[in-house]
Short mmCIF file of C-alpha atoms and ligand atoms in Angstrom, two decimals:
data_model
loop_
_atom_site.label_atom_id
_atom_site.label_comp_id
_atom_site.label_asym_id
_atom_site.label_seq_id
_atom_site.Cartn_x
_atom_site.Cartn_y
_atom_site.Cartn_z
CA UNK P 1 -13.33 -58.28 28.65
CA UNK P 2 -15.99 -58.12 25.97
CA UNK P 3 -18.43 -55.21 26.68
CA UNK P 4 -22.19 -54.80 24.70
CA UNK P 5 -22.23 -50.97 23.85
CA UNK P 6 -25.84 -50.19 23.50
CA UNK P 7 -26.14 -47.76 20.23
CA UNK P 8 -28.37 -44.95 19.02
CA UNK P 9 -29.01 -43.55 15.52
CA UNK P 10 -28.29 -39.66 15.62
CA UNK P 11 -28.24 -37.53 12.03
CA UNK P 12 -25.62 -34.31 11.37
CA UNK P 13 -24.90 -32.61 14.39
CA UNK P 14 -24.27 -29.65 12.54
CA UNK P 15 -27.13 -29.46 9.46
CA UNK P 16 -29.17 -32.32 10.70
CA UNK P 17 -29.55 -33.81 7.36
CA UNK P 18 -29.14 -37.95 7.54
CA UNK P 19 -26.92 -38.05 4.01
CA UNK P 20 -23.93 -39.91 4.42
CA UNK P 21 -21.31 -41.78 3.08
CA UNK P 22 -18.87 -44.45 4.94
CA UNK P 23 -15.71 -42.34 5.69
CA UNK P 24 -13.80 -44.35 8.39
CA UNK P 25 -14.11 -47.53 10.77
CA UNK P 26 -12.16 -47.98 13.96
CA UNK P 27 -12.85 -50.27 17.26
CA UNK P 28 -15.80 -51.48 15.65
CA UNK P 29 -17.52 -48.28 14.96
CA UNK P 30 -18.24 -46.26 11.82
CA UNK P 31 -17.51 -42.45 11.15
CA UNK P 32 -19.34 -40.81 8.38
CA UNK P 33 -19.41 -37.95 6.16
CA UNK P 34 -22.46 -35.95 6.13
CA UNK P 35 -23.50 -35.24 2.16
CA UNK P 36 -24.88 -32.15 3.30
CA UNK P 37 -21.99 -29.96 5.16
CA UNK P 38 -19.36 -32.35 4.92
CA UNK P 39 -19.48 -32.85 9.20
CA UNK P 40 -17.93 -36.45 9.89
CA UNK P 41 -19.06 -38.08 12.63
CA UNK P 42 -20.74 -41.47 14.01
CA UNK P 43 -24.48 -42.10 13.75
CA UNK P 44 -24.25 -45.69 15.48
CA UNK P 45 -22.98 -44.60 18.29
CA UNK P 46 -23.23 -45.22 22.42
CA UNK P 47 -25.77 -44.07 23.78
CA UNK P 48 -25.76 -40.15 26.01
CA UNK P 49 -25.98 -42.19 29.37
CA UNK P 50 -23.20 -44.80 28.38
CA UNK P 51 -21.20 -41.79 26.71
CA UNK P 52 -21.67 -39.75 29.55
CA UNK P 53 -20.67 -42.44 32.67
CA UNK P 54 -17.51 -43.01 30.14
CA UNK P 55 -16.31 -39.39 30.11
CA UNK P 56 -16.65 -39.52 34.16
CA UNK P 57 -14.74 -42.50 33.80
CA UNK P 58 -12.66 -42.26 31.07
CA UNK P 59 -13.00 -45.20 30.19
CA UNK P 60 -15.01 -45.98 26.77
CA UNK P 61 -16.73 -49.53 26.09
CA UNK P 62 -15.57 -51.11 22.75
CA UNK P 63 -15.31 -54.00 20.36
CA UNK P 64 -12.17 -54.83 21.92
CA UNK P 65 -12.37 -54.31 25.48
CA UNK P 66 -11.73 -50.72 26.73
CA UNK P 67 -10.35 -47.75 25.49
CA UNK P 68 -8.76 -45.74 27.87
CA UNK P 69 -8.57 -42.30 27.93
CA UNK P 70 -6.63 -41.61 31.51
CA UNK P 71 -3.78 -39.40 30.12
CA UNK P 72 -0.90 -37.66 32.02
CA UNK P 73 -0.27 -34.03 32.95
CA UNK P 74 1.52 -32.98 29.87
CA UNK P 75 4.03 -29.88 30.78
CA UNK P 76 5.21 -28.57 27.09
CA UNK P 77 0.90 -27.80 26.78
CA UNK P 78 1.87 -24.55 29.49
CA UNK P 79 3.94 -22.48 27.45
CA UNK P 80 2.17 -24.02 24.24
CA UNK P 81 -1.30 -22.63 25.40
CA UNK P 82 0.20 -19.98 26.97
CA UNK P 83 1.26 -18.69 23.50
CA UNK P 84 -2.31 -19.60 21.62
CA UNK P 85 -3.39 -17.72 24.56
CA UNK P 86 -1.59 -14.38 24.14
CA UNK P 87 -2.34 -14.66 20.65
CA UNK P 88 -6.12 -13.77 20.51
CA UNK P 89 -6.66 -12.19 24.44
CA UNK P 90 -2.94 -10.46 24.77
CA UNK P 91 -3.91 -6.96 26.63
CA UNK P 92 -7.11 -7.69 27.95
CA UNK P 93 -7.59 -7.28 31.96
CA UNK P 94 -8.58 -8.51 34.52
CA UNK P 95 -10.64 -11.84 32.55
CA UNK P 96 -12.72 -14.55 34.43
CA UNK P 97 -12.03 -17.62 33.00
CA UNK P 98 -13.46 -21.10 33.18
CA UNK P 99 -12.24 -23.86 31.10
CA UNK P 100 -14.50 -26.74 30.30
CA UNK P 101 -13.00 -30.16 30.50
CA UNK P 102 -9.91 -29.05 32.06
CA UNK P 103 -8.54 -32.69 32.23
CA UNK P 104 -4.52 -32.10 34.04
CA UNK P 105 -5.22 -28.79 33.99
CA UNK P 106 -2.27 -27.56 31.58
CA UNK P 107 -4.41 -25.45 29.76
CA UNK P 108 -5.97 -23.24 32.64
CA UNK P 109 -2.07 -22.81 34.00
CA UNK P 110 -1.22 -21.83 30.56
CA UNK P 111 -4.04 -18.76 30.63
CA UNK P 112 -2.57 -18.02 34.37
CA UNK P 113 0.96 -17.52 32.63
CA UNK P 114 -0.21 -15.96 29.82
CA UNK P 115 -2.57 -13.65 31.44
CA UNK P 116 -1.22 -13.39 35.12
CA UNK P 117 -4.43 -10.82 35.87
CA UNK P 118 -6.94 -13.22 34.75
CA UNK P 119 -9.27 -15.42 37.15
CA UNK P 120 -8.82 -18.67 35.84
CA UNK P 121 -10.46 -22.02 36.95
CA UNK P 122 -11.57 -25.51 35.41
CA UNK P 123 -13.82 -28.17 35.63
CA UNK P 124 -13.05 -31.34 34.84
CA UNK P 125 -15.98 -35.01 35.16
CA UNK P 126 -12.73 -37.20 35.18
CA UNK P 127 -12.04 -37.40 39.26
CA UNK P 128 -8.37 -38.75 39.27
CA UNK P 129 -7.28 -35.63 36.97
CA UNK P 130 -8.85 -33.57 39.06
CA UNK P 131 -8.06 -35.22 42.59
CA UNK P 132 -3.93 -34.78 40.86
CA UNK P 133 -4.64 -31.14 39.19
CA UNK P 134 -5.65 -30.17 42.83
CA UNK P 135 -2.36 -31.72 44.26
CA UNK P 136 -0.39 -29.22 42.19
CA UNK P 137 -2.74 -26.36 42.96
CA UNK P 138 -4.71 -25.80 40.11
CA UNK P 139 -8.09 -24.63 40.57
CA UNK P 140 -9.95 -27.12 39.14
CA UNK P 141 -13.39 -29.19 41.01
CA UNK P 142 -15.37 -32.08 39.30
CA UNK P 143 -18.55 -29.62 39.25
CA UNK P 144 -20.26 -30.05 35.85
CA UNK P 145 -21.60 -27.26 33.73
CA UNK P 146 -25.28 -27.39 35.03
CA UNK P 147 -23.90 -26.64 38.45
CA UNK P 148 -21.54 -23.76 37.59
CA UNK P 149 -23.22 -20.66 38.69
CA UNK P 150 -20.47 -17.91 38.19
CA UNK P 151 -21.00 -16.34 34.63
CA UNK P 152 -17.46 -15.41 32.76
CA UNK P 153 -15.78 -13.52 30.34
CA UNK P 154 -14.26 -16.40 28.71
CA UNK P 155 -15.34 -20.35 28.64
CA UNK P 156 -12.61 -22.09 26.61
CA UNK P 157 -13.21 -26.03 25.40
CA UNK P 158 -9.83 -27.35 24.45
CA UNK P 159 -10.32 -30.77 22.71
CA UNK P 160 -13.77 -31.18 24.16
CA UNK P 161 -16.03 -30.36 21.12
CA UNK P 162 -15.43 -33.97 19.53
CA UNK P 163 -16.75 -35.38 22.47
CA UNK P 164 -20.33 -33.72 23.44
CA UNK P 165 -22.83 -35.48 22.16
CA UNK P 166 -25.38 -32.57 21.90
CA UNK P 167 -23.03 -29.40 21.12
CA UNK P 168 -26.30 -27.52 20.71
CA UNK P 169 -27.82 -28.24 24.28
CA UNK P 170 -23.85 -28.23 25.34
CA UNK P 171 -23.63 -24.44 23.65
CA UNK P 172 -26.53 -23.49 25.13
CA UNK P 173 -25.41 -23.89 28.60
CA UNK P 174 -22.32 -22.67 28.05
CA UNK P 175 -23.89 -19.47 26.60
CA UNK P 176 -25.89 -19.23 29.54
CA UNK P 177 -22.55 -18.54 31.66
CA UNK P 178 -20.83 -15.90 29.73
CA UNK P 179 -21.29 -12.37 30.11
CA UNK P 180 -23.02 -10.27 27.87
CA UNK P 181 -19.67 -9.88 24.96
CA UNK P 182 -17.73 -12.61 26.43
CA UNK P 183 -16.27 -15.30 24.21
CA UNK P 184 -16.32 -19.09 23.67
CA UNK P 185 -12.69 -20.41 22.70
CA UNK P 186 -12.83 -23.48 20.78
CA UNK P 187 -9.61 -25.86 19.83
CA UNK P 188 -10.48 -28.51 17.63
CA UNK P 189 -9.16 -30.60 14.73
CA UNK P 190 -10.47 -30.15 11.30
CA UNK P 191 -11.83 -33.24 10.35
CA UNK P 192 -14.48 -32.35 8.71
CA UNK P 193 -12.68 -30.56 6.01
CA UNK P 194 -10.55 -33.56 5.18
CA UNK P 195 -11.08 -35.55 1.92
CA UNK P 196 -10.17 -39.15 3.38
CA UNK P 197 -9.37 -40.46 6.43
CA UNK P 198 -5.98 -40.67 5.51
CA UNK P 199 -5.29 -36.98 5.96
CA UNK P 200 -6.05 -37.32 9.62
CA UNK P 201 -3.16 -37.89 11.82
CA UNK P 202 -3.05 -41.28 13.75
CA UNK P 203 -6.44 -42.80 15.41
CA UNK P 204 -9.82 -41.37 15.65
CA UNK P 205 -10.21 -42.09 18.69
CA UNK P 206 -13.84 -43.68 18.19
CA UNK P 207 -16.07 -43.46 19.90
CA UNK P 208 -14.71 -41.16 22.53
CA UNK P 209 -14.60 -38.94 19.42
CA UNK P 210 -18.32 -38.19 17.92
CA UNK P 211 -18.13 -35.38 15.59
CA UNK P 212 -15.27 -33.70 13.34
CA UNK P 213 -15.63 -30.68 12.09
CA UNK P 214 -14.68 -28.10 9.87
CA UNK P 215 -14.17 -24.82 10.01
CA UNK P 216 -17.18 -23.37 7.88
CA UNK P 217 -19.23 -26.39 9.72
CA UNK P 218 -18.13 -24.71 13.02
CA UNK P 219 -19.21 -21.39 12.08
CA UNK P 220 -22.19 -22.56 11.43
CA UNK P 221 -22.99 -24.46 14.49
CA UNK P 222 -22.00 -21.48 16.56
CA UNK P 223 -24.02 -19.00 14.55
CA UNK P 224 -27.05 -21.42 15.32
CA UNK P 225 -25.93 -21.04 19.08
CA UNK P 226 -26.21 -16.99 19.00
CA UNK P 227 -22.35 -15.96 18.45
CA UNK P 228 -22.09 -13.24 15.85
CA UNK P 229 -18.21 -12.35 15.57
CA UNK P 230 -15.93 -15.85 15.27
CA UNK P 231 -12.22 -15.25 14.84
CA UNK P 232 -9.94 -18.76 13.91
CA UNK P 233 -6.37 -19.60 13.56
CA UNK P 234 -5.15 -23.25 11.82
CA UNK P 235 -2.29 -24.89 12.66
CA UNK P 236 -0.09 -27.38 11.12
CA UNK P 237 0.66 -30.17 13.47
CA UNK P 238 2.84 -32.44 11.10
CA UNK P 239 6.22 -30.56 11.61
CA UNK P 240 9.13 -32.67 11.66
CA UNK P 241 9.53 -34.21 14.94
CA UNK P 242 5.63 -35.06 14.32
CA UNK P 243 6.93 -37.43 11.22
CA UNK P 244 10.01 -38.38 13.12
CA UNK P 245 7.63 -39.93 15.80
CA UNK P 246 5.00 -41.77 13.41
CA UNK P 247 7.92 -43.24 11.90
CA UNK P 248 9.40 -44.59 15.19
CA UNK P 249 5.90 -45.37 16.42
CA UNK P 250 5.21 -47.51 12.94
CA UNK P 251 8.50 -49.46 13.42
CA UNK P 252 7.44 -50.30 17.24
CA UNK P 253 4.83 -51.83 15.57
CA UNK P 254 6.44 -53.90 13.22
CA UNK P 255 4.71 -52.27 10.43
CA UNK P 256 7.54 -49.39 9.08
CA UNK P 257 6.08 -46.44 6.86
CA UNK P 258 8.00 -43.06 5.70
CA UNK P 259 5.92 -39.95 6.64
CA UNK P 260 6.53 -36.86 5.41
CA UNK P 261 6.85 -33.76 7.25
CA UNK P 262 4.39 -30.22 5.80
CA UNK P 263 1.74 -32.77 3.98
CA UNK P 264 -0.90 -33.58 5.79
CA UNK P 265 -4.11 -31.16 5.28
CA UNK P 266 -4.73 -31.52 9.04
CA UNK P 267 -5.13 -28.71 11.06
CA UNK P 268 -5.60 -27.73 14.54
CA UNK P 269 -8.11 -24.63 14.78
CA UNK P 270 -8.43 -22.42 17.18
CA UNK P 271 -11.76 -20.68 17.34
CA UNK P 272 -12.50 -17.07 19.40
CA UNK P 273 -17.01 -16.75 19.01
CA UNK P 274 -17.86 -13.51 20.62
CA UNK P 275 -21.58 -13.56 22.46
CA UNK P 276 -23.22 -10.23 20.62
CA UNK P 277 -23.10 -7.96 24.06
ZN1 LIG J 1 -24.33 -31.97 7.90
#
């Protein structure tokens, strides 16, 4: 099925300039690189109503047809997390927690494991991840952010920031919930600081993806949202088993390319902003 996406012009999420140069195409839409900070993102892009009924949905309008974004519980993300976790909050008691676009809920299960003390819960627009997370236990409702009333040491977005349209008006709120000192803990790729889009691993994901940033771009878009202190930590993701699964994945596809292990410049980054208190 062939579905019109209705598009809107937006400049730099991050610097607001509207330089730019052509840095990717997928599913019919363009990413670009802003000339200014180097943010890439897409400045024909769906418009907030359409993007917002497709996160609730998960279900994205394209050239195409339909992108869909329902994904499965994922259980190795637990004792992943759990170990990102430990690694910036290990020692610190008795946390409230709320994580932002919980989706299966791995990620607020891995801060229950890694901080057994802690008060975690999620929210989550996408109803049959919730409805299933809920099934299994984990405290996660379909509330959005403008209805969460509780305020919280910690509000974590794990792959979320690529998504929000307005990260400033999204900040804001988020802000708005966290205790005086409390933190906002970011994962996101590092687009932004890649040369090409060949140093980004597999699709974009456009449009459910928006903006890629980097990690100076991010510590700028936080400082503009009030956090002083911002701690990060990159990660590698193209270990071996990473290559050993393109190449299977590229052969499935009748199209077989090598790929190399410890070359890619992409990173995962893993960002702790602390609220001034
Ligand atoms: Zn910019």
């Amino acid at each position: 099925m062939l579905m019109q996406a209705r598009l809107e012009t937006v400049d730099c999420p991050c610097c607001e300039s509207d330089g730019h140069r052509h840095w990717a195409s997928e599913n019919g839409y363009a990413a670009v690189k802003c000339t200014g900070c180097g943010t890439v993102y897409i400045r024909e892009r769906p418009r907030a109503e359409d993007i917002s009924a497709a996160a609730r949905d998960g279900v994205h309008p394209t050239e195409d047809g339909t992108l869909d974004q329902r994904l499965r519980r994922q259980g190795w993300k637990v004792p992943f997390y759990a170990g990102i976790v430990r690694r910036f909050f290990d020692g610190e008691k008795d946390l409230s927690w709320l994580d932002v676009g919980a989706g299966n809920g791995e990620f607020v299960e891995a801060v229950q494991r890694a901080l057994p003390d802690a008060k975690a819960s999620g929210i989550d627009p996408m109803e049959v991840k919730v409805a299933r997370a809920q099934q299994r236990g984990v405290p996660i409702t379909t509330q959005t952010l403008e209805e969460v009333t509780g305020s919280y040491d910690v509000i974590s977005i794990i792959n979320v920031f690529s998504h929000v349209p307005d990260f400033q008006h999204f900040g804001g709120l988020i802000r708005a919930r966290l205790k005086p000192g409390g933190s906002l803990f970011i994962e996101t790729g590092n687009g932004g600081d890649l040369p090409s889009r060949a140093d980004y691993p597999g699709e974009l994901l456009l449009p459910d993806h928006l903006t890629f940033s980097g990690i100076e771009q991010m510590k700028q878009t936080l400082g503009r949202l009030g956090f002083g202190r911002i701690e990060h930590f990159s990660r590698r993701t193209d270990h071996p088993l990473w290559a050993v699964k393109q190449i299977v994945k590229s052969i499935l596809k009748g199209k077989p390319k090598l790929v190399l292990p410890w070359t890619r410049k992409f990173r995962t980054v893993f960002y702790r902003a602390y609220l001034d208190g």
